[in-house]
XYZ file of C-alpha atoms in Angstrom:
546
model
C 0.000 0.000 0.000
C 1.379 3.421 -0.962
C 2.152 5.709 2.020
C 3.724 9.178 2.405
C 6.797 9.916 4.525
C 4.661 10.322 7.648
C 3.207 6.841 7.237
C -0.177 8.180 6.251
C -2.098 7.352 3.071
C -1.632 9.659 0.121
C -4.421 12.160 -0.616
C -5.202 10.285 -3.842
C -5.783 6.988 -2.048
C -7.681 8.770 0.667
C -9.977 10.268 -1.953
C -10.481 6.969 -3.762
C -11.146 5.134 -0.523
C -13.661 7.745 0.562
C -15.485 7.627 -2.751
C -15.634 3.813 -2.686
C -16.930 3.835 0.877
C -19.536 6.458 0.016
C -20.683 4.436 -2.992
C -20.931 1.249 -0.946
C -22.930 3.083 1.707
C -25.268 4.526 -0.944
C -25.893 1.110 -2.478
C -26.394 -0.423 0.961
C -28.845 2.294 1.904
C -30.742 1.845 -1.363
C -30.958 -1.893 -0.794
C -32.233 -1.392 2.763
C -34.567 1.570 2.413
C -36.070 0.819 -0.994
C -37.011 -2.110 -3.268
C -33.801 -2.463 -5.233
C -33.011 -5.898 -3.876
C -36.513 -7.220 -4.553
C -36.501 -5.797 -8.076
C -33.145 -7.489 -8.702
C -34.624 -10.768 -7.469
C -37.699 -10.407 -9.677
C -35.523 -9.612 -12.701
C -33.282 -12.572 -11.877
C -36.324 -14.836 -11.849
C -37.513 -13.529 -15.207
C -34.046 -13.814 -16.741
C -33.596 -17.389 -15.470
C -36.933 -18.390 -17.017
C -35.973 -16.616 -20.248
C -32.698 -18.562 -20.360
C -34.685 -21.783 -19.928
C -36.882 -20.795 -22.865
C -33.841 -20.004 -25.024
C -32.243 -23.372 -24.208
C -35.482 -25.174 -25.029
C -35.848 -23.326 -28.330
C -32.289 -24.257 -29.302
C -32.587 -27.942 -28.451
C -36.262 -28.618 -29.190
C -36.385 -31.452 -31.716
C -32.611 -31.955 -31.706
C -30.631 -34.975 -30.626
C -29.163 -35.099 -27.152
C -26.415 -32.461 -26.853
C -22.834 -33.612 -26.529
C -22.219 -31.996 -23.146
C -19.855 -33.134 -20.380
C -21.305 -36.093 -18.517
C -22.006 -34.032 -15.382
C -24.366 -31.767 -17.325
C -27.681 -32.637 -18.914
C -30.511 -30.512 -20.207
C -32.625 -31.564 -17.250
C -29.956 -30.646 -14.701
C -29.351 -27.225 -16.267
C -33.063 -26.476 -16.452
C -33.536 -27.695 -12.871
C -30.740 -25.390 -11.695
C -32.192 -22.387 -13.541
C -35.725 -23.134 -12.366
C -34.492 -23.281 -8.772
C -32.891 -19.864 -9.177
C -36.063 -18.511 -10.767
C -38.302 -19.921 -8.053
C -36.154 -18.865 -5.082
C -35.707 -15.364 -6.486
C -39.373 -14.688 -7.095
C -40.420 -16.259 -3.781
C -37.872 -14.143 -1.870
C -39.100 -10.950 -3.522
C -42.730 -11.924 -2.931
C -42.085 -12.744 0.728
C -40.559 -9.299 1.270
C -43.605 -7.708 -0.355
C -45.944 -9.797 1.845
C -44.032 -8.584 4.924
C -44.459 -4.990 3.754
C -48.189 -5.631 3.465
C -48.510 -5.853 7.257
C -47.579 -2.182 7.515
C -50.187 -1.413 4.846
C -52.655 -3.507 6.858
C -52.142 -1.521 10.054
C -52.049 1.796 8.183
C -55.785 1.624 7.522
C -58.279 3.746 9.448
C -59.788 1.015 11.605
C -57.600 -0.813 14.140
C -56.472 -4.356 13.300
C -55.967 -7.369 15.514
C -52.491 -7.672 16.896
C -52.642 -11.373 15.996
C -52.584 -10.390 12.306
C -49.000 -9.302 12.777
C -48.013 -12.925 13.306
C -50.126 -14.070 10.335
C -48.279 -11.752 7.974
C -44.941 -12.783 9.404
C -45.749 -16.509 8.988
C -47.056 -15.965 5.466
C -43.747 -14.446 4.431
C -41.892 -17.508 5.701
C -43.642 -20.388 3.968
C -46.733 -21.959 2.380
C -48.449 -22.993 5.630
C -48.429 -19.437 6.949
C -49.585 -18.234 3.514
C -52.549 -20.633 3.627
C -53.523 -19.282 7.062
C -53.310 -15.732 5.763
C -55.489 -16.660 2.774
C -58.281 -17.887 5.042
C -57.897 -14.840 7.278
C -57.884 -12.130 4.590
C -60.323 -13.748 2.143
C -59.276 -11.489 -0.744
C -59.805 -8.333 1.289
C -56.260 -7.063 0.851
C -53.426 -6.931 -1.641
C -51.507 -9.415 0.507
C -53.971 -12.094 -0.584
C -52.276 -12.201 -4.016
C -48.869 -12.520 -2.395
C -50.066 -15.420 -0.257
C -51.442 -17.151 -3.367
C -48.034 -16.799 -5.033
C -46.223 -18.239 -2.003
C -48.557 -21.261 -1.979
C -48.465 -21.901 -5.736
C -44.682 -21.575 -5.841
C -44.501 -25.114 -4.428
C -45.772 -26.408 -7.789
C -43.142 -24.475 -9.757
C -40.563 -27.271 -9.969
C -42.955 -30.133 -10.906
C -44.294 -28.135 -13.828
C -40.828 -27.222 -15.106
C -39.737 -30.866 -14.827
C -42.538 -31.865 -17.202
C -41.411 -29.486 -19.944
C -38.668 -31.708 -21.377
C -39.445 -35.205 -22.616
C -37.134 -37.611 -24.407
C -38.516 -39.517 -27.355
C -37.133 -41.844 -29.984
C -37.149 -41.400 -33.723
C -35.564 -43.004 -36.733
C -32.749 -41.146 -38.471
C -30.610 -42.051 -41.499
C -27.462 -43.884 -40.525
C -24.629 -45.906 -41.958
C -24.061 -47.265 -45.429
C -26.942 -47.049 -47.893
C -28.774 -50.407 -47.980
C -29.262 -52.295 -51.218
C -32.185 -54.192 -52.682
C -32.071 -56.141 -55.912
C -33.773 -55.127 -59.141
C -33.406 -56.256 -62.726
C -33.865 -55.012 -66.276
C -33.101 -58.320 -67.983
C -34.242 -61.908 -67.506
C -32.142 -64.556 -69.165
C -31.881 -68.131 -67.949
C -28.378 -68.833 -66.693
C -26.514 -71.684 -65.099
C -24.809 -71.455 -61.740
C -21.625 -70.571 -63.635
C -23.388 -67.682 -65.333
C -23.558 -69.350 -68.753
C -26.752 -68.872 -70.804
C -29.049 -71.899 -70.877
C -30.794 -72.963 -74.128
C -34.553 -73.246 -73.613
C -34.176 -74.456 -70.026
C -35.553 -72.847 -66.874
C -32.655 -72.109 -64.549
C -32.691 -73.635 -61.085
C -33.091 -70.293 -59.313
C -36.355 -69.662 -61.179
C -37.569 -73.189 -60.460
C -36.836 -72.586 -56.804
C -38.822 -69.339 -56.982
C -41.781 -71.143 -58.572
C -41.842 -73.937 -56.019
C -41.314 -71.545 -53.129
C -44.235 -69.418 -54.275
C -46.585 -72.403 -54.755
C -45.645 -74.225 -51.543
C -45.521 -71.133 -49.301
C -48.590 -71.820 -47.148
C -48.213 -68.386 -45.469
C -48.159 -66.567 -48.839
C -45.216 -64.534 -47.586
C -42.957 -64.273 -50.640
C -42.603 -60.505 -50.145
C -40.226 -61.125 -47.250
C -37.909 -63.223 -49.417
C -36.539 -60.376 -51.502
C -32.729 -60.240 -51.457
C -31.367 -57.145 -49.716
C -28.681 -55.791 -47.418
C -29.527 -53.719 -44.341
C -26.826 -53.100 -41.749
C -29.117 -51.612 -39.101
C -32.063 -54.004 -39.398
C -34.345 -51.068 -40.275
C -34.228 -49.780 -43.846
C -36.534 -48.421 -46.521
C -36.619 -48.068 -50.303
C -39.005 -46.017 -52.378
C -40.067 -46.398 -56.013
C -37.887 -49.340 -57.015
C -38.654 -50.256 -60.632
C -37.839 -53.727 -61.907
C -38.767 -56.348 -64.450
C -41.418 -58.483 -62.792
C -44.075 -61.149 -63.117
C -47.622 -59.932 -62.491
C -50.818 -61.931 -62.112
C -54.540 -61.544 -62.402
C -57.253 -64.047 -61.564
C -60.999 -64.028 -62.226
C -63.713 -66.147 -60.716
C -65.560 -68.076 -63.432
C -67.595 -70.325 -61.136
C -70.765 -69.053 -62.819
C -69.679 -70.851 -66.015
C -69.523 -74.292 -64.361
C -72.024 -76.759 -65.822
C -73.477 -79.669 -63.827
C -74.997 -83.002 -64.734
C -77.189 -84.313 -61.942
C -79.451 -87.330 -61.375
C -82.033 -87.521 -58.627
C -80.728 -84.283 -57.098
C -77.129 -85.524 -57.018
C -74.545 -84.115 -59.391
C -72.071 -86.579 -60.846
C -70.346 -84.293 -63.357
C -68.940 -80.766 -63.036
C -67.334 -79.172 -66.065
C -66.502 -75.930 -67.810
C -67.280 -75.907 -71.526
C -63.974 -76.367 -73.359
C -62.267 -76.562 -70.005
C -61.549 -78.838 -66.999
C -63.988 -81.547 -65.882
C -64.669 -83.233 -62.525
C -66.597 -86.469 -62.255
C -67.970 -88.217 -59.223
C -68.025 -86.754 -55.743
C -66.093 -83.698 -54.513
C -62.550 -83.486 -53.202
C -61.013 -82.987 -56.639
C -59.046 -80.482 -58.705
C -58.457 -80.316 -62.415
C -56.219 -77.666 -63.964
C -55.430 -77.000 -67.626
C -54.062 -74.242 -69.842
C -57.357 -73.624 -71.566
C -58.584 -70.064 -72.151
C -62.078 -69.430 -70.872
C -62.563 -65.879 -69.617
C -62.732 -63.020 -72.076
C -61.472 -60.673 -69.348
C -57.946 -62.109 -69.638
C -57.681 -62.409 -73.403
C -56.026 -59.018 -73.902
C -53.357 -59.486 -71.206
C -49.929 -59.964 -72.762
C -47.107 -60.888 -72.862
C -48.185 -64.070 -71.179
C -46.075 -66.312 -68.992
C -48.958 -68.655 -68.216
C -52.729 -68.779 -68.470
C -54.544 -71.629 -66.810
C -57.945 -72.605 -65.440
C -58.586 -74.612 -62.279
C -61.823 -76.322 -61.331
C -62.112 -77.449 -57.709
C -64.666 -79.200 -55.577
C -63.353 -79.487 -52.053
C -66.348 -80.725 -50.093
C -66.294 -84.486 -50.406
C -69.836 -84.896 -49.132
C -71.224 -82.138 -51.328
C -70.897 -82.754 -55.071
C -72.694 -79.491 -55.739
C -69.705 -77.544 -54.353
C -67.626 -76.014 -57.155
C -65.029 -73.267 -57.584
C -63.562 -72.256 -60.930
C -60.752 -69.714 -61.260
C -58.809 -68.639 -64.308
C -55.473 -66.884 -63.838
C -53.057 -65.121 -66.119
C -49.395 -64.500 -65.322
C -47.503 -62.082 -67.537
C -44.316 -60.025 -67.793
C -44.610 -56.488 -66.483
C -42.662 -53.632 -64.983
C -43.341 -53.267 -61.271
C -42.756 -50.240 -59.073
C -42.233 -51.220 -55.469
C -41.751 -49.765 -52.050
C -39.851 -51.938 -49.610
C -38.802 -51.828 -45.993
C -36.987 -53.838 -43.363
C -38.246 -53.551 -39.816
C -36.459 -55.349 -37.016
C -34.739 -57.496 -39.616
C -37.966 -58.585 -41.361
C -38.324 -57.507 -44.985
C -41.565 -56.390 -46.563
C -42.367 -54.983 -49.969
C -45.495 -53.664 -51.634
C -46.348 -53.277 -55.303
C -47.269 -49.637 -55.883
C -48.086 -49.892 -59.589
C -47.412 -52.067 -62.610
C -47.182 -51.534 -66.335
C -47.496 -53.991 -69.187
C -47.414 -53.787 -72.968
C -50.495 -55.636 -74.220
C -49.313 -55.273 -77.806
C -46.136 -57.276 -77.149
C -46.047 -60.949 -78.076
C -43.582 -63.677 -77.253
C -41.473 -64.768 -80.206
C -39.269 -67.829 -80.542
C -36.503 -65.833 -82.204
C -36.783 -62.279 -80.851
C -36.307 -61.011 -77.312
C -39.280 -59.451 -75.577
C -38.740 -55.685 -75.110
C -40.696 -53.719 -72.520
C -40.183 -49.964 -72.612
C -42.498 -48.216 -70.104
C -43.255 -44.506 -70.450
C -41.081 -42.076 -68.535
C -44.104 -41.019 -66.490
C -44.176 -44.518 -64.992
C -40.536 -45.308 -64.276
C -38.880 -41.849 -64.246
C -35.937 -43.414 -66.102
C -35.607 -41.367 -69.259
C -32.929 -42.695 -71.608
C -32.365 -45.896 -69.633
C -31.940 -49.225 -71.385
C -35.325 -50.930 -71.966
C -36.414 -53.970 -70.007
C -35.806 -57.217 -71.810
C -36.682 -60.921 -71.603
C -34.568 -63.150 -73.821
C -36.583 -65.321 -76.195
C -34.893 -68.519 -74.992
C -35.709 -67.795 -71.329
C -39.293 -66.757 -72.180
C -39.941 -69.888 -74.248
C -38.451 -72.169 -71.592
C -40.443 -70.587 -68.777
C -43.694 -70.705 -70.758
C -43.256 -74.393 -71.495
C -42.300 -75.247 -67.929
C -45.215 -73.312 -66.408
C -47.745 -74.829 -68.833
C -46.588 -78.332 -67.955
C -46.414 -77.621 -64.211
C -49.920 -76.171 -63.939
C -51.631 -78.869 -65.943
C -52.830 -81.778 -63.847
C -55.472 -83.175 -61.559
C -55.950 -85.010 -58.327
C -58.172 -85.451 -55.340
C -58.834 -87.000 -51.986
C -61.309 -89.596 -50.735
C -61.856 -91.855 -47.783
C -59.038 -94.169 -48.845
C -56.379 -91.514 -49.412
C -55.250 -88.885 -51.877
C -53.657 -88.842 -55.291
C -52.390 -85.842 -57.256
C -50.591 -85.713 -60.564
C -47.987 -83.401 -59.016
C -47.155 -81.664 -55.775
C -48.125 -78.375 -57.416
C -51.676 -79.658 -57.921
C -51.853 -80.646 -54.256
C -50.604 -77.178 -53.245
C -53.259 -75.489 -55.400
C -55.955 -77.767 -53.983
C -54.900 -77.052 -50.376
C -54.642 -73.274 -50.840
C -57.274 -71.471 -48.789
C -57.201 -68.558 -51.247
C -56.100 -69.606 -54.701
C -55.959 -66.054 -56.043
C -53.665 -64.999 -53.192
C -51.473 -68.076 -53.799
C -50.995 -67.129 -57.447
C -50.124 -63.568 -56.440
C -47.553 -65.004 -54.032
C -46.201 -67.180 -56.856
C -45.802 -64.112 -59.091
C -43.936 -62.306 -56.306
C -41.619 -65.251 -55.717
C -40.839 -65.489 -59.436
C -40.212 -61.758 -59.525
C -37.769 -62.119 -56.631
C -35.898 -64.731 -58.660
C -35.678 -62.418 -61.660
C -34.542 -59.500 -59.498
C -32.007 -61.692 -57.732
C -30.138 -62.462 -60.954
C -27.066 -60.377 -61.631
C -28.030 -58.976 -65.023
C -24.936 -56.706 -65.246
C -27.210 -53.871 -66.340
C -29.284 -52.335 -63.589
C -27.398 -52.952 -60.362
C -29.119 -52.718 -56.962
C -31.435 -49.981 -55.771
C -30.162 -47.918 -52.869
C -32.322 -46.881 -49.957
C -31.968 -45.449 -46.486
C -30.776 -47.232 -43.365
C -32.447 -46.058 -40.193
C -31.300 -46.145 -36.618
C -33.044 -45.121 -33.436
C -32.094 -41.765 -31.953
C -33.212 -40.151 -28.714
C -34.175 -36.524 -29.171
C -35.425 -33.638 -27.056
C -39.131 -32.890 -27.216
C -40.346 -29.724 -25.495
C -43.883 -29.663 -24.167
C -44.351 -25.919 -24.073
C -47.733 -25.986 -22.353
C -46.078 -26.976 -19.062
C -44.219 -23.633 -19.020
C -47.485 -21.697 -18.865
C -47.810 -22.141 -15.100
C -44.280 -20.962 -14.120
C -44.535 -18.009 -16.519
C -47.977 -17.042 -15.190
C -46.766 -17.355 -11.587
C -43.773 -15.078 -12.198
C -46.035 -12.585 -13.954
C -48.522 -12.618 -11.071
C -45.737 -12.229 -8.511
C -44.187 -9.364 -10.432
C -47.534 -7.566 -10.616
C -47.988 -8.110 -6.888
C -44.559 -6.665 -6.059
C -45.166 -3.622 -8.250
C -48.585 -3.187 -6.624
C -47.079 -3.244 -3.130
C -44.433 -0.691 -4.177
C -47.083 1.644 -5.582
C -49.383 1.185 -2.580
C -46.524 1.868 -0.183
C -45.670 5.059 -2.020
C -49.314 6.133 -2.279
C -49.910 5.690 1.462
C -46.615 7.382 2.278
C -45.350 4.435 4.304
C -41.686 3.743 4.804
C -40.216 0.518 3.473
C -39.780 -1.612 6.552
C -40.635 -5.036 5.059
C -39.963 -7.829 7.585
C -37.800 -5.835 9.994
C -38.358 -6.623 13.689
C -36.232 -3.622 14.588
C -38.856 -1.328 13.049
C -41.489 -2.909 15.247
C -39.375 -2.416 18.364
C -38.548 1.184 17.547
C -42.112 2.222 16.795
C -44.180 0.354 19.333
C -45.567 3.005 21.671
C -44.892 0.959 24.750
C -41.254 0.571 23.796
C -38.560 3.173 24.558
C -35.395 2.379 22.665
C -34.410 6.021 22.119
C -32.695 8.160 24.701
C -34.382 11.465 25.635
C -31.814 13.544 23.754
C -31.995 11.385 20.573
C -34.225 12.194 17.662
C -36.615 9.464 16.514
C -35.538 7.553 13.393
C -37.852 6.140 10.739
C -35.755 4.785 7.908
C -34.796 1.167 8.235
C -31.115 1.863 7.615
C -31.057 4.455 10.395
C -32.867 2.126 12.785
C -30.438 -0.673 11.962
C -27.495 1.636 12.555
C -28.791 2.803 15.899
C -29.710 -0.729 16.947
C -26.077 -1.717 16.673
C -25.333 0.469 19.726
C -28.293 -0.709 21.789
C -28.065 -3.793 23.951
C -31.006 -5.624 25.440
C -31.798 -8.794 27.318
C -34.856 -10.861 28.095
C -35.678 -10.654 31.810
C -38.399 -12.010 34.040
C -39.663 -9.634 36.710
C -42.193 -10.322 39.432
C -44.299 -7.328 38.476
C -44.163 -7.228 34.661
C -43.255 -10.818 33.723
C -41.010 -11.445 30.759
C -39.687 -8.300 29.105
C -37.053 -7.389 26.553
C -35.177 -4.918 28.703
C -32.822 -2.326 27.276
C -29.434 -2.230 28.913
C -28.688 1.436 29.793
């Protein structure tokens, strides 16, 4: 510390020290004699809530922030809400304490007991509840007591603002799903096969026919690293199907009310009792005549009820080459796909020497300038021959057993929904075509999804804390204005003010002027000593030590 030759402080330091002391005294006086401290607390509460709102706006809908492990959004908001609550409650409590002086300033005398009610109300919710029942909205302090009581619900409401939810977000390498622009029968070594159905297509046919759950959609070849992926608008060469019910065209020959012959003119025939199926590649329905280019067209006549020869079901189905547009997804490792739309060229015909070309309009495939879809004539001829042979046959069951010309006939007979089974067959065959590496199209790429926890802000829960702070702020401003209007000094919760201004109390010496400001009373009280004594005449008294 700088000193002069006499060991005293320099005039400059003396001046600075005096100015600093005067400033500190001015601020201290302002804090004691006015509402500066309470206004700071109210502003602190508002600012803390505003910071909470800003944080929530920033992180609403975002993934969890990468903060140090000791900090979370909940912990930060809890800390700020505690500051906001404590600040506004402290300011409100001071205003409630000031209300007791407003209460006794009125014209009519008030019960001395009310002094304790106001004091208790400024200290906690139980005292505030007692004051509520006592005042019954007859005084401004009623609002302050309501704020003190409701402040206990501040934290629970703020804690409900932030919720953590899960959502799917893109992640990792783009998944792949097969598609194809070309179908050509090939061996396992990749060599073209002459007029022979390749084994992969045969497997697709048998899988589709024998799949009792009709779940060929899940068999599409794909890669999905996360177990949850999606693809949209995947166009590929495909096999489509359409079936029509032609049961109304079944003719019956009956004797004595019992039918012994069921047949379709120029089509399959059943004789004897039920429990039979007969399938052939005859063309019956005019609805399917225009559908090309055909893979297979067949008619099946069934009579499943052995004891009822009148039972009959006739279905004709057409399977044909088409261009399919699919949407596909993998959820929890299980693949699904759905046909959005299909396109076919009814003017195209299969030829033994020329490949089948399918060139859909750009409006369908959104692939302008791409190479057209193609089915080689050898593969088309081989598949047509194999399908015609496979879906021609008969069989049935009776009391002694069953006999079918092929397992395919038994599968068609056992199908609970033959139309759905043929649709499943078409899907399985399509999967086989798409699974071939045609060296033209390559796979379709989609999006891999992973689960992410994100911040969801429920803004409605902030309404209560915001309304409470607003109500408290209005109450504090009202008490300030009322105090000024009634020309009452700001004594708040001071017990010293009560001791100095009770008429039965004499804390001032005869030669001392009375003091009214709280800072002056506090200053004088520092030089006054008292003790609690018990006298025989007056009982317990707080006695000033002379």
